[in-house]
């Protein structure tokens, strides 16, 4: 069929549709098309967030936005050997939706001075300082390791406060499906299991009676200063 | 034997965990397309979550945990027997950049115990931020904890490099200071906050030559109060916060439930951290900042000045002020819609847009992902009137959690 009439849509539809088409639900195209069709008669359709079609589309948009956000958060680059002045990094990530191309400019803006590749089951993105390239061919999981991960795990373990255990909260924000690609996640079970014991030990072990040596020296110094001051003021008065 | 970098990282991150802030949002927008490393794009990113449910956005470390102060609540107080360590400025810079390149973090939150004197310590910290920005072209986020009593000149230099500066008030009352942190002076902390506010105000004016704003602490200043170490009530704490927001235009006041620390001082209670109390304080703080509530209103109905732990403060207020309900979702002003339990600011905005086009019923609210169970007693909508619900004597019982058996510990 030949369509001669041109369509006009509000900018808000383009933004919404661009997010929607990244969604993994096969029904996304039909829904976007229906909204496009309805917009021709109902110009203000997108202003009605309670409309069932709009509500569903917004839900898709939200899910894509969340996936985008989680990808910017949970990608972990590992350094790989490279000739030349630029350092090179590779990451493996498993997104829920088709967001590899959508997130690539973010990584370009942030990691401009290094070469990087992000490989996923839904395609790859890559930056070499000259061009940003994306494709949607499923990539294989590369075998990667990076020594700095060990320092990161050390940080993760020590920034955790065992007296505030809130596992559910952690999992809402960092669902288990991401754990297999996060170097720090292997520490989580141990931290959870050991937490109660650590808190109990802190409670059982009363504060030590002796302060460290530098504290004693500090006190001696301040006391000497105070004495000197008192001495001075006594002298100046007399 | 000298401790390895890994050992020192363990000590100096363990020492930093009692600072609640991990925000990396609300700063100027930057990228590295013209050189350097890093970006900031408005909203911050939480790169990991620890099993305590807290976001890990920044590399939060101390430069050193040696400290000449002896504040009772602090893990790093001079009389504590915790292991001590120190990073060189180069090590902090290296860790920040290498962590950043691997996408573990948004940037650095640097704090420190006080060594020698305030200015010496602050100088070292400023050097780290200067090196990151100038030598390494780092465009990520930097939060610097300023050292009490450091000179104005150093604070102003820090403000040129840091996104956010903070100084922790820690105790909500001056009496608390005297008891637990006798070497710190609340008056000086308030003076520092005032000076910083003035400097931020000055920088926000357009300069004559460039017609541009000076880059100075774009994410503003914040502070933190410890909850439950002293006897201050919620009303007192929130009153102090309101004063800080109004007088020094702080971006955030953080509340940190006092948590047992290793080698704890004997003058402090060894308790489980009051996490629910901390949560309610944050909710009340939000009501004050975004929902048009006065602190007095939030705590008025509470005899002991303590927030209800079972109900959130907005619901608690609504139950005390039933005469103001039900609210008509199709007619009420924004201010009143914001007071409906179960409506967030985004929901209210969506209602205002949607009702210009149609009369809203409960099903519409449902599609806005509102908890109908929660809002039903408080609103009227198309073919919905809760007239009898709002007068129910057992309305509280509909929301309060069922009684639980005490935990055995």
Coordinates of C-alpha atoms in Angstrom, one line a residue:
Chain A
X1 CA 0.0 0.0 0.0
X2 CA 1.2 3.5 -0.8
X3 CA 1.0 6.1 1.9
X4 CA 1.1 9.6 0.5
X5 CA -0.1 11.5 3.6
X6 CA 2.8 12.5 5.9
X7 CA 2.4 11.8 9.6
X8 CA 3.1 14.3 12.4
X9 CA 3.7 13.2 16.0
X10 CA 4.8 15.1 19.1
X11 CA 8.4 15.0 20.0
X12 CA 7.4 13.1 23.2
X13 CA 6.3 10.2 21.0
X14 CA 9.7 9.9 19.3
X15 CA 11.4 9.8 22.7
X16 CA 8.9 7.2 23.9
X17 CA 9.1 5.1 20.8
X18 CA 12.9 5.1 20.8
X19 CA 12.9 3.7 24.3
X20 CA 10.1 1.2 23.5
X21 CA 11.8 -0.4 20.5
X22 CA 14.7 -1.4 22.8
X23 CA 12.3 -3.5 24.9
X24 CA 12.6 -7.3 24.5
X25 CA 8.8 -7.8 24.4
X26 CA 7.9 -8.8 20.8
X27 CA 4.6 -6.9 21.3
X28 CA 6.5 -3.5 21.5
X29 CA 6.1 -2.7 17.8
X30 CA 2.4 -3.4 17.7
X31 CA 1.9 -1.2 20.8
X32 CA 4.0 1.7 19.4
X33 CA 2.1 1.4 16.1
X34 CA -1.3 1.6 17.9
X35 CA -0.2 4.7 19.8
X36 CA 1.0 6.3 16.6
X37 CA -2.3 5.5 15.0
X38 CA -4.4 6.8 17.9
X39 CA -2.2 10.0 18.1
X40 CA -3.6 11.0 14.7
X41 CA -7.0 11.5 16.3
X42 CA -6.1 12.0 20.0
X43 CA -3.4 14.6 19.9
X44 CA -3.1 14.7 23.7
X45 CA -3.0 11.0 24.2
X46 CA 0.5 11.0 25.7
X47 CA -0.6 13.6 28.3
X48 CA -2.9 10.9 29.8
X49 CA -0.7 8.7 31.8
X50 CA -3.7 6.7 33.0
X51 CA -4.7 5.5 29.5
X52 CA -4.1 1.7 29.3
X53 CA -1.9 1.9 26.1
X54 CA 0.1 4.8 27.4
X55 CA 0.5 3.2 30.8
X56 CA 1.8 0.0 29.2
X57 CA 4.2 2.0 26.9
X58 CA 5.5 4.0 29.9
X59 CA 6.1 0.8 31.8
X60 CA 8.2 -0.5 28.9
X61 CA 10.0 2.8 28.7
X62 CA 10.7 2.6 32.5
X63 CA 12.0 -1.0 32.2
X64 CA 14.3 0.0 29.4
X65 CA 15.5 3.0 31.4
X66 CA 16.2 0.8 34.4
X67 CA 18.1 -1.7 32.3
X68 CA 20.2 1.2 30.8
X69 CA 20.9 2.5 34.2
X70 CA 21.9 -0.9 35.6
X71 CA 24.2 -1.4 32.6
X72 CA 26.0 1.9 33.2
X73 CA 26.3 0.7 36.9
X74 CA 27.3 -2.9 36.6
X75 CA 29.5 -3.1 33.5
X76 CA 33.0 -4.1 34.9
X77 CA 36.0 -3.4 32.6
X78 CA 39.0 -5.7 32.8
X79 CA 42.3 -4.4 31.4
X80 CA 43.8 -6.3 28.5
X81 CA 47.4 -6.0 27.0
X82 CA 47.7 -3.4 24.3
X83 CA 50.5 -2.0 22.1
X84 CA 50.6 1.7 21.8
X85 CA 49.9 4.6 24.2
X86 CA 46.2 4.0 24.9
X87 CA 45.2 1.4 27.5
X88 CA 42.5 -1.2 26.6
X89 CA 39.7 -2.7 28.5
X90 CA 37.0 -5.3 27.8
X91 CA 33.7 -6.0 29.6
X92 CA 31.1 -8.7 29.4
X93 CA 27.5 -7.8 30.3
X94 CA 24.1 -9.4 30.0
X95 CA 21.3 -6.8 29.6
X96 CA 17.6 -7.6 29.5
X97 CA 16.8 -5.4 26.6
X98 CA 18.4 -4.3 23.3
X99 CA 20.3 -1.4 24.8
X100 CA 23.9 -1.9 23.6
X101 CA 23.7 0.9 21.1
X102 CA 21.7 3.1 23.4
X103 CA 24.3 3.0 26.2
X104 CA 27.4 3.2 24.0
X105 CA 27.6 7.0 23.9
X106 CA 27.5 7.1 27.7
X107 CA 30.7 4.9 27.9
X108 CA 32.2 7.0 25.1
X109 CA 31.7 10.3 27.0
X110 CA 33.1 8.7 30.2
X111 CA 35.9 6.5 29.1
X112 CA 37.1 8.6 26.2
X113 CA 40.9 8.2 26.7
X114 CA 40.9 4.4 26.7
X115 CA 40.0 1.7 24.1
X116 CA 37.1 -0.4 25.2
X117 CA 34.8 -3.2 24.1
X118 CA 31.5 -4.2 25.7
X119 CA 30.4 -7.6 24.6
X120 CA 26.9 -8.9 25.3
X121 CA 24.6 -11.7 24.1
X122 CA 22.7 -8.9 22.2
X123 CA 25.7 -7.4 20.4
X124 CA 28.8 -5.4 21.0
X125 CA 29.9 -1.8 21.3
X126 CA 33.5 -0.6 20.9
X127 CA 35.4 2.7 21.1
X128 CA 39.0 3.2 19.9
X129 CA 39.4 7.0 20.3
X130 CA 38.2 7.5 16.7
X131 CA 34.9 5.8 16.1
X132 CA 32.1 4.3 18.2
X133 CA 31.0 1.0 16.6
X134 CA 27.9 -1.0 17.6
X135 CA 26.4 -4.2 16.2
X136 CA 23.7 -6.6 17.3
X137 CA 25.3 -10.0 16.7
X138 CA 25.4 -12.1 19.8
X139 CA 28.9 -12.2 21.2
X140 CA 30.7 -15.0 23.1
X141 CA 31.7 -14.5 26.7
X142 CA 35.4 -13.7 26.8
X143 CA 37.7 -15.2 29.4
X144 CA 38.9 -12.2 31.4
X145 CA 40.7 -11.5 34.6
X146 CA 42.1 -8.3 36.2
X147 CA 44.3 -8.1 39.3
X148 CA 42.6 -4.8 40.4
X149 CA 39.4 -6.8 41.1
X150 CA 41.1 -8.1 44.2
X151 CA 41.5 -4.5 45.6
X152 CA 37.9 -3.8 44.7
X153 CA 36.7 -6.9 46.6
X154 CA 38.8 -5.7 49.6
X155 CA 37.0 -2.4 49.4
X156 CA 33.5 -4.0 49.1
X157 CA 34.1 -6.3 52.1
X158 CA 35.4 -3.5 54.3
X159 CA 32.8 -0.8 53.5
X160 CA 30.1 -3.2 54.5
X161 CA 28.7 -2.6 58.0
X162 CA 27.7 -5.9 59.6
X163 CA 25.5 -4.2 62.2
X164 CA 23.1 -3.0 59.5
X165 CA 22.4 -6.2 57.6
X166 CA 19.6 -5.5 55.0
X167 CA 19.8 -8.2 52.4
X168 CA 16.5 -7.6 50.8
X169 CA 17.3 -3.9 50.1
X170 CA 20.6 -5.0 48.5
X171 CA 18.8 -7.5 46.2
X172 CA 16.1 -5.1 45.1
X173 CA 18.8 -2.8 43.8
X174 CA 21.3 -5.4 42.7
X175 CA 19.3 -8.4 41.7
X176 CA 21.0 -11.8 41.7
X177 CA 20.9 -12.1 37.9
X178 CA 23.7 -9.6 37.8
X179 CA 25.9 -11.3 40.4
X180 CA 27.7 -13.7 38.0
X181 CA 29.4 -10.8 36.2
X182 CA 30.3 -8.7 39.2
X183 CA 33.7 -9.5 40.7
X184 CA 32.6 -8.4 44.2
X185 CA 29.4 -10.5 44.3
X186 CA 31.3 -13.7 45.3
X187 CA 32.0 -12.1 48.7
X188 CA 28.3 -11.5 49.5
X189 CA 27.3 -14.9 51.0
X190 CA 30.3 -14.9 53.4
X191 CA 29.5 -11.3 54.5
X192 CA 25.9 -12.2 55.2
X193 CA 26.7 -15.4 57.1
X194 CA 29.4 -13.8 59.2
X195 CA 27.6 -10.6 60.1
X196 CA 25.8 -11.6 63.2
X197 CA 28.9 -13.2 64.7
X198 CA 30.9 -10.0 64.0
X199 CA 28.4 -7.8 65.7
X200 CA 28.2 -10.2 68.7
X201 CA 32.0 -10.1 69.1
X202 CA 32.0 -6.3 69.0
X203 CA 29.4 -6.3 71.8
X204 CA 31.1 -9.0 73.9
X205 CA 34.5 -7.5 73.7
X206 CA 34.4 -4.4 76.0
X207 CA 36.5 -1.5 75.2
X208 CA 40.1 -2.0 76.1
X209 CA 41.4 -0.3 79.2
X210 CA 44.6 0.8 77.7
X211 CA 44.8 3.4 75.0
X212 CA 47.3 3.3 72.2
X213 CA 50.7 4.8 72.9
X214 CA 50.3 7.8 70.6
X215 CA 47.2 8.7 72.5
X216 CA 49.1 8.8 75.8
X217 CA 51.8 10.9 74.1
X218 CA 49.1 13.3 72.7
X219 CA 47.6 13.7 76.1
X220 CA 51.0 14.4 77.7
X221 CA 51.6 17.0 75.1
X222 CA 48.2 18.8 75.6
X223 CA 48.6 18.6 79.3
X224 CA 52.1 20.1 79.1
X225 CA 50.7 22.9 76.8
X226 CA 47.8 23.6 79.3
X227 CA 50.3 23.7 82.2
X228 CA 52.5 26.1 80.2
X229 CA 49.6 28.3 79.5
X230 CA 48.5 28.4 83.1
X231 CA 52.1 29.1 84.1
X232 CA 52.2 32.0 81.6
X233 CA 49.0 33.6 82.7
X234 CA 50.0 33.3 86.3
X235 CA 53.3 35.0 85.5
X236 CA 51.7 37.7 83.4
X237 CA 49.3 38.5 86.3
X238 CA 52.1 38.7 88.8
Chain B
X1 CA 56.6 -4.4 58.7
X2 CA 55.0 -1.9 56.4
X3 CA 51.4 -2.8 55.5
X4 CA 50.6 -3.6 51.9
X5 CA 48.3 -1.3 49.9
X6 CA 45.6 -4.0 50.2
X7 CA 45.9 -4.1 54.0
X8 CA 45.8 -0.3 54.2
X9 CA 42.8 -0.2 51.9
X10 CA 41.0 -2.6 54.2
X11 CA 41.7 -0.5 57.3
X12 CA 40.9 2.9 55.7
X13 CA 37.7 1.8 54.1
X14 CA 36.6 0.1 57.2
X15 CA 37.2 3.4 59.0
X16 CA 35.1 5.3 56.5
X17 CA 31.9 3.3 56.5
X18 CA 30.2 5.3 59.2
X19 CA 29.7 8.2 56.8
X20 CA 26.3 7.7 55.3
X21 CA 26.6 9.9 52.3
X22 CA 27.4 8.2 49.0
X23 CA 25.6 10.7 46.7
X24 CA 27.2 11.5 43.3
X25 CA 24.3 13.4 41.9
X26 CA 23.3 17.0 41.4
X27 CA 26.6 18.4 40.1
X28 CA 27.5 20.1 36.9
X29 CA 27.4 18.1 33.7
X30 CA 30.8 17.1 32.4
X31 CA 32.3 14.6 29.9
X32 CA 35.7 13.8 28.5
X33 CA 35.1 14.2 24.8
X34 CA 37.7 17.0 24.8
X35 CA 40.2 15.1 27.0
X36 CA 40.6 13.5 30.4
X37 CA 38.7 10.7 32.0
X38 CA 35.3 10.6 33.5
X39 CA 31.8 12.2 33.3
X40 CA 29.0 13.4 35.5
X41 CA 25.4 13.5 34.1
X42 CA 23.0 14.8 36.7
X43 CA 21.8 11.6 38.3
X44 CA 24.4 9.6 40.2
X45 CA 25.1 5.9 39.6
X46 CA 25.2 3.2 42.3
X47 CA 27.8 0.8 41.1
X48 CA 27.2 -1.8 43.8
X49 CA 25.2 -2.5 46.9
X50 CA 26.7 -4.0 50.0
X51 CA 24.6 -6.5 52.1
X52 CA 23.8 -3.6 54.4
X53 CA 21.5 -2.3 51.5
X54 CA 23.6 0.8 51.0
X55 CA 24.7 2.1 47.7
X56 CA 28.3 2.1 46.7
X57 CA 28.8 4.9 44.4
X58 CA 32.1 6.4 45.5
X59 CA 35.5 5.1 46.7
X60 CA 34.8 6.2 50.3
X61 CA 38.1 6.1 52.2
X62 CA 40.1 7.9 54.8
X63 CA 43.5 9.4 53.9
X64 CA 44.6 8.3 57.4
X65 CA 42.8 7.0 60.5
X66 CA 45.3 8.5 62.9
X67 CA 43.5 11.3 64.7
X68 CA 44.5 13.7 67.4
X69 CA 40.8 14.1 68.4
X70 CA 39.1 11.8 70.9
X71 CA 35.4 11.9 70.0
X72 CA 33.6 9.1 71.9
X73 CA 31.4 8.0 69.0
X74 CA 34.2 7.7 66.5
X75 CA 36.0 4.5 65.4
X76 CA 39.1 6.6 64.8
X77 CA 39.3 8.4 68.1
X78 CA 42.8 8.7 69.5
X79 CA 42.1 6.4 72.5
X80 CA 40.8 3.5 70.3
X81 CA 43.0 0.5 69.7
X82 CA 41.9 0.0 66.1
X83 CA 44.7 -0.6 63.6
X84 CA 46.1 2.5 62.1
X85 CA 47.2 3.2 58.5
X86 CA 47.9 6.0 56.1
X87 CA 47.8 6.4 52.3
X88 CA 50.2 8.7 50.4
X89 CA 48.4 11.2 48.2
X90 CA 49.7 9.3 45.1
X91 CA 48.1 6.1 46.4
X92 CA 44.7 7.7 46.8
X93 CA 45.0 9.2 43.3
X94 CA 46.0 5.8 41.8
X95 CA 43.2 3.9 43.5
X96 CA 40.6 6.4 42.4
X97 CA 41.7 6.4 38.8
X98 CA 42.1 2.6 38.5
X99 CA 38.8 1.9 40.2
X100 CA 37.1 4.5 38.0
X101 CA 38.5 3.0 34.7
X102 CA 37.0 -0.4 35.7
X103 CA 33.7 1.3 36.2
X104 CA 33.5 0.3 39.9
X105 CA 32.8 3.9 41.0
X106 CA 31.6 7.4 40.2
X107 CA 34.5 9.1 42.0
X108 CA 36.1 9.7 45.3
X109 CA 34.7 10.5 48.8
X110 CA 37.8 11.5 50.8
X111 CA 37.8 12.0 54.5
X112 CA 40.6 11.9 57.1
X113 CA 41.5 11.7 60.7
X114 CA 43.4 14.8 61.8
X115 CA 47.1 14.5 61.9
X116 CA 49.5 17.2 63.2
X117 CA 46.9 20.0 62.8
X118 CA 43.8 20.9 60.7
X119 CA 45.6 22.8 58.0
X120 CA 48.3 20.2 57.5
X121 CA 45.7 17.5 57.0
X122 CA 43.5 19.7 54.8
X123 CA 46.5 20.6 52.6
X124 CA 47.2 17.0 51.9
X125 CA 43.6 16.4 50.9
X126 CA 43.5 19.4 48.7
X127 CA 46.6 18.2 47.0
X128 CA 44.9 14.9 46.1
X129 CA 41.9 16.6 44.5
X130 CA 44.2 19.1 42.7
X131 CA 46.3 16.2 41.3
X132 CA 43.2 14.3 40.2
X133 CA 41.7 17.3 38.4
X134 CA 44.8 19.1 37.0
X135 CA 47.5 16.4 36.6
X136 CA 45.2 13.6 35.5
X137 CA 42.2 15.4 33.9
X138 CA 39.8 13.6 36.1
X139 CA 36.2 14.7 35.4
X140 CA 34.4 12.2 37.8
X141 CA 32.8 13.2 41.1
X142 CA 34.7 14.3 44.2
X143 CA 33.3 14.7 47.6
X144 CA 35.7 16.1 50.2
X145 CA 35.1 16.1 53.9
X146 CA 36.6 19.3 55.1
X147 CA 38.5 19.3 58.3
X148 CA 37.1 21.3 61.2
X149 CA 39.0 24.5 61.8
X150 CA 41.0 24.4 58.5
X151 CA 41.8 27.8 57.1
X152 CA 39.3 29.6 54.8
X153 CA 42.0 29.7 52.1
X154 CA 42.3 25.9 52.0
X155 CA 38.5 25.4 52.0
X156 CA 38.2 27.8 49.1
X157 CA 40.9 26.0 47.1
X158 CA 39.2 22.7 47.8
X159 CA 36.0 24.2 46.4
X160 CA 37.6 24.7 43.1
X161 CA 38.2 21.0 42.6
X162 CA 35.5 19.2 44.6
X163 CA 31.9 18.7 43.6
X164 CA 30.7 18.6 47.1
X165 CA 32.2 19.7 50.5
X166 CA 30.8 18.5 53.8
X167 CA 31.5 19.0 57.4
X168 CA 29.8 16.7 59.9
X169 CA 28.0 18.2 62.7
X170 CA 27.6 14.7 64.2
X171 CA 25.7 15.7 67.3
X172 CA 22.3 17.5 67.2
X173 CA 22.9 19.6 70.3
X174 CA 25.7 21.6 71.8
X175 CA 25.3 19.6 75.0
X176 CA 26.0 16.5 73.0
X177 CA 29.2 18.0 71.8
X178 CA 30.4 18.8 75.3
X179 CA 29.8 15.3 76.4
X180 CA 31.1 13.3 73.5
X181 CA 33.4 15.5 71.4
X182 CA 34.8 18.0 73.9
X183 CA 37.7 19.0 71.5
X184 CA 35.3 20.0 68.7
X185 CA 33.4 23.3 68.8
X186 CA 29.9 23.5 67.3
X187 CA 30.2 27.2 67.0
X188 CA 33.2 26.8 64.6
X189 CA 31.5 24.1 62.6
X190 CA 28.5 26.5 62.1
X191 CA 30.9 29.3 61.2
X192 CA 32.6 27.0 58.5
X193 CA 29.2 26.2 57.1
X194 CA 28.3 29.9 56.9
X195 CA 31.6 30.8 55.2
X196 CA 31.1 28.1 52.7
X197 CA 27.6 29.2 52.0
X198 CA 28.8 32.7 51.3
X199 CA 31.6 31.5 49.1
X200 CA 29.1 29.4 47.1
X201 CA 26.7 32.4 46.8
X202 CA 29.6 34.6 45.6
X203 CA 30.6 32.1 43.0
X204 CA 27.1 31.7 41.6
X205 CA 27.0 35.3 40.5
X206 CA 28.1 35.8 36.9
X207 CA 31.6 37.3 36.6
X208 CA 31.9 40.6 34.8
X209 CA 34.5 39.5 32.3
X210 CA 33.4 36.0 31.3
X211 CA 29.7 36.2 32.0
X212 CA 30.0 32.7 33.3
X213 CA 29.6 31.2 36.7
X214 CA 32.7 30.2 38.5
X215 CA 33.0 26.5 39.0
X216 CA 32.8 26.2 42.8
X217 CA 31.3 23.2 44.8
X218 CA 28.6 22.6 42.2
X219 CA 26.9 19.9 44.3
X220 CA 26.8 22.2 47.4
X221 CA 27.5 21.2 51.0
X222 CA 26.1 18.5 53.2
X223 CA 26.4 17.3 56.7
X224 CA 25.6 14.3 58.9
X225 CA 24.1 13.7 62.4
X226 CA 24.5 10.6 64.4
X227 CA 21.2 9.2 65.7
X228 CA 20.9 7.5 69.0
X229 CA 24.3 8.2 70.6
X230 CA 22.9 10.9 72.7
X231 CA 19.4 11.5 74.1
X232 CA 18.2 14.1 71.5
X233 CA 14.6 13.6 70.4
X234 CA 13.5 13.4 66.8
X235 CA 11.9 16.8 67.2
X236 CA 15.2 18.3 68.3
X237 CA 17.1 16.5 65.5
X238 CA 14.7 17.7 62.8
X239 CA 14.7 21.2 64.2
X240 CA 18.4 21.3 63.9
X241 CA 18.2 20.0 60.3
X242 CA 15.6 22.6 59.4
X243 CA 17.9 25.3 60.8
X244 CA 20.8 24.0 58.8
X245 CA 18.8 23.8 55.6
X246 CA 17.5 27.3 56.0
X247 CA 20.6 29.1 57.3
X248 CA 23.3 27.4 55.3
X249 CA 21.3 26.1 52.4
X250 CA 22.7 22.6 52.8
X251 CA 21.8 20.1 50.0
X252 CA 21.4 17.2 52.4
X253 CA 21.5 16.4 56.0
X254 CA 22.4 12.7 56.5
X255 CA 21.2 10.7 59.5
X256 CA 23.4 7.9 60.6
X257 CA 22.0 5.4 63.1
X258 CA 24.7 5.0 65.8
X259 CA 26.2 1.6 65.2
X260 CA 28.4 -0.4 67.5
X261 CA 32.1 0.0 66.5
X262 CA 35.1 -2.1 67.4
X263 CA 36.8 -1.1 70.7
X264 CA 33.8 1.1 71.5
X265 CA 34.0 3.8 74.1
X266 CA 32.4 2.8 77.5
X267 CA 30.5 6.0 77.6
X268 CA 28.2 4.9 74.7
X269 CA 25.3 2.5 74.5
X270 CA 26.1 -0.8 72.9
X271 CA 22.9 -1.2 71.0
X272 CA 21.6 -2.4 67.6
X273 CA 21.6 0.6 65.4
X274 CA 18.2 2.3 65.4
X275 CA 17.6 1.7 61.7
X276 CA 13.9 2.2 61.7
X277 CA 14.3 5.5 63.5
X278 CA 16.9 6.6 61.0
X279 CA 14.4 5.7 58.1
X280 CA 11.6 7.7 59.7
X281 CA 13.9 10.7 60.1
X282 CA 14.7 10.6 56.4
X283 CA 11.0 10.4 55.6
X284 CA 10.3 13.4 57.8
X285 CA 13.3 15.3 56.2
X286 CA 11.8 14.6 52.7
X287 CA 8.4 15.9 53.9
X288 CA 10.1 19.1 55.0
X289 CA 12.1 19.6 51.8
X290 CA 9.7 18.4 49.0
X291 CA 6.2 18.1 50.4
X292 CA 5.6 21.5 52.0
X293 CA 5.5 20.3 55.6
X294 CA 6.8 22.3 58.5
X295 CA 8.9 20.4 61.1
X296 CA 6.4 21.5 63.8
X297 CA 3.5 19.9 62.0
X298 CA 5.3 16.6 61.6
X299 CA 6.2 16.3 65.3
X300 CA 3.2 18.1 66.8
X301 CA 1.1 15.0 67.5
X302 CA 4.0 13.2 69.1
X303 CA 4.0 13.6 72.9
X304 CA 7.7 12.7 73.4
X305 CA 8.9 14.4 70.3
X306 CA 9.7 10.9 68.8
X307 CA 8.3 9.9 65.4
X308 CA 6.0 6.9 65.2
X309 CA 8.1 3.9 64.3
X310 CA 5.2 1.9 63.1
X311 CA 3.7 4.4 60.6
X312 CA 5.4 6.7 58.2
X313 CA 5.3 10.3 59.3
X314 CA 2.9 11.4 56.5
X315 CA 0.4 8.7 57.3
X316 CA 0.8 9.5 61.0
X317 CA 0.1 13.2 60.3
X318 CA -3.0 12.3 58.2
X319 CA -4.5 10.2 61.0
X320 CA -4.0 13.1 63.4
X321 CA -5.6 15.6 60.9
X322 CA -8.5 13.7 59.5
X323 CA -10.6 16.8 59.2
X324 CA -8.4 17.7 56.2
X325 CA -9.5 14.6 54.3
X326 CA -10.8 13.2 52.0
X327 CA -9.0 15.1 49.3
X328 CA -10.7 15.3 45.9
X329 CA -8.1 14.1 43.3
X330 CA -10.0 15.8 40.6
X331 CA -10.1 19.3 42.2
X332 CA -7.6 19.6 45.0
X333 CA -4.6 21.9 44.8
X334 CA -1.1 20.5 44.4
X335 CA -0.2 21.4 48.0
X336 CA -3.0 19.2 49.4
X337 CA -2.5 16.4 47.0
X338 CA 1.1 16.2 48.3
X339 CA -0.3 15.5 51.8
X340 CA -2.2 12.4 50.8
X341 CA -0.5 9.3 52.2
X342 CA 0.6 7.2 49.2
X343 CA 1.1 10.0 46.7
X344 CA 4.7 10.9 45.8
X345 CA 5.7 14.0 44.0
X346 CA 5.7 12.3 40.6
X347 CA 2.3 10.8 41.2
X348 CA 0.9 14.3 42.0
X349 CA 2.4 15.7 38.9
X350 CA 0.9 12.9 36.8
X351 CA -2.5 13.5 38.4
X352 CA -2.4 17.2 37.6
X353 CA -1.6 16.5 33.9
X354 CA -4.1 13.7 33.5
X355 CA -7.0 15.4 35.2
X356 CA -6.9 18.2 32.6
X357 CA -8.1 15.6 30.1
X358 CA -10.5 13.3 32.1
X359 CA -12.1 12.8 35.4
X360 CA -9.9 10.4 37.4
X361 CA -11.2 7.3 39.1
X362 CA -9.5 4.7 41.3
X363 CA -8.6 2.6 38.3
X364 CA -6.7 5.6 36.9
X365 CA -4.8 5.9 40.1
X366 CA -4.0 2.2 40.0
X367 CA -2.4 2.7 36.6
X368 CA -0.2 5.4 38.1
X369 CA 1.0 2.6 40.4
X370 CA -0.4 4.0 43.5
X371 CA -1.2 1.7 46.4
X372 CA -5.0 1.9 46.4
X373 CA -5.2 0.3 49.8
X374 CA -3.2 3.1 51.2
X375 CA -4.9 6.1 49.5
X376 CA -8.5 4.9 49.4
X377 CA -9.5 6.2 52.8
X378 CA -8.0 9.7 52.1
X379 CA -9.3 10.6 48.6
X380 CA -12.5 11.1 46.6
X381 CA -12.4 10.2 42.9
X382 CA -14.8 9.5 40.1
X383 CA -17.4 7.1 41.6
X384 CA -15.5 6.7 44.8
X385 CA -16.2 8.3 48.2
X386 CA -14.6 7.1 51.4
X387 CA -16.9 9.1 53.7
X388 CA -17.3 6.3 56.2
X389 CA -13.7 5.0 56.0
X390 CA -12.1 8.2 57.3
X391 CA -14.2 8.2 60.4
X392 CA -13.3 4.6 61.4
X393 CA -11.8 4.3 64.8
X394 CA -9.6 1.4 63.7
X395 CA -8.2 3.3 60.7
X396 CA -4.7 3.1 62.3
X397 CA -5.1 -0.6 62.6
X398 CA -5.5 -0.9 58.9
X399 CA -1.9 0.3 58.4
X400 CA 0.1 -0.5 61.4
X401 CA 2.1 -3.7 61.0
X402 CA 0.9 -6.7 63.0
X403 CA 2.6 -7.2 66.4
X404 CA 5.7 -9.2 66.2
X405 CA 7.4 -11.5 68.6
X406 CA 10.5 -9.9 70.1
X407 CA 13.8 -11.1 68.7
X408 CA 15.9 -13.2 70.9
X409 CA 19.3 -11.7 71.1

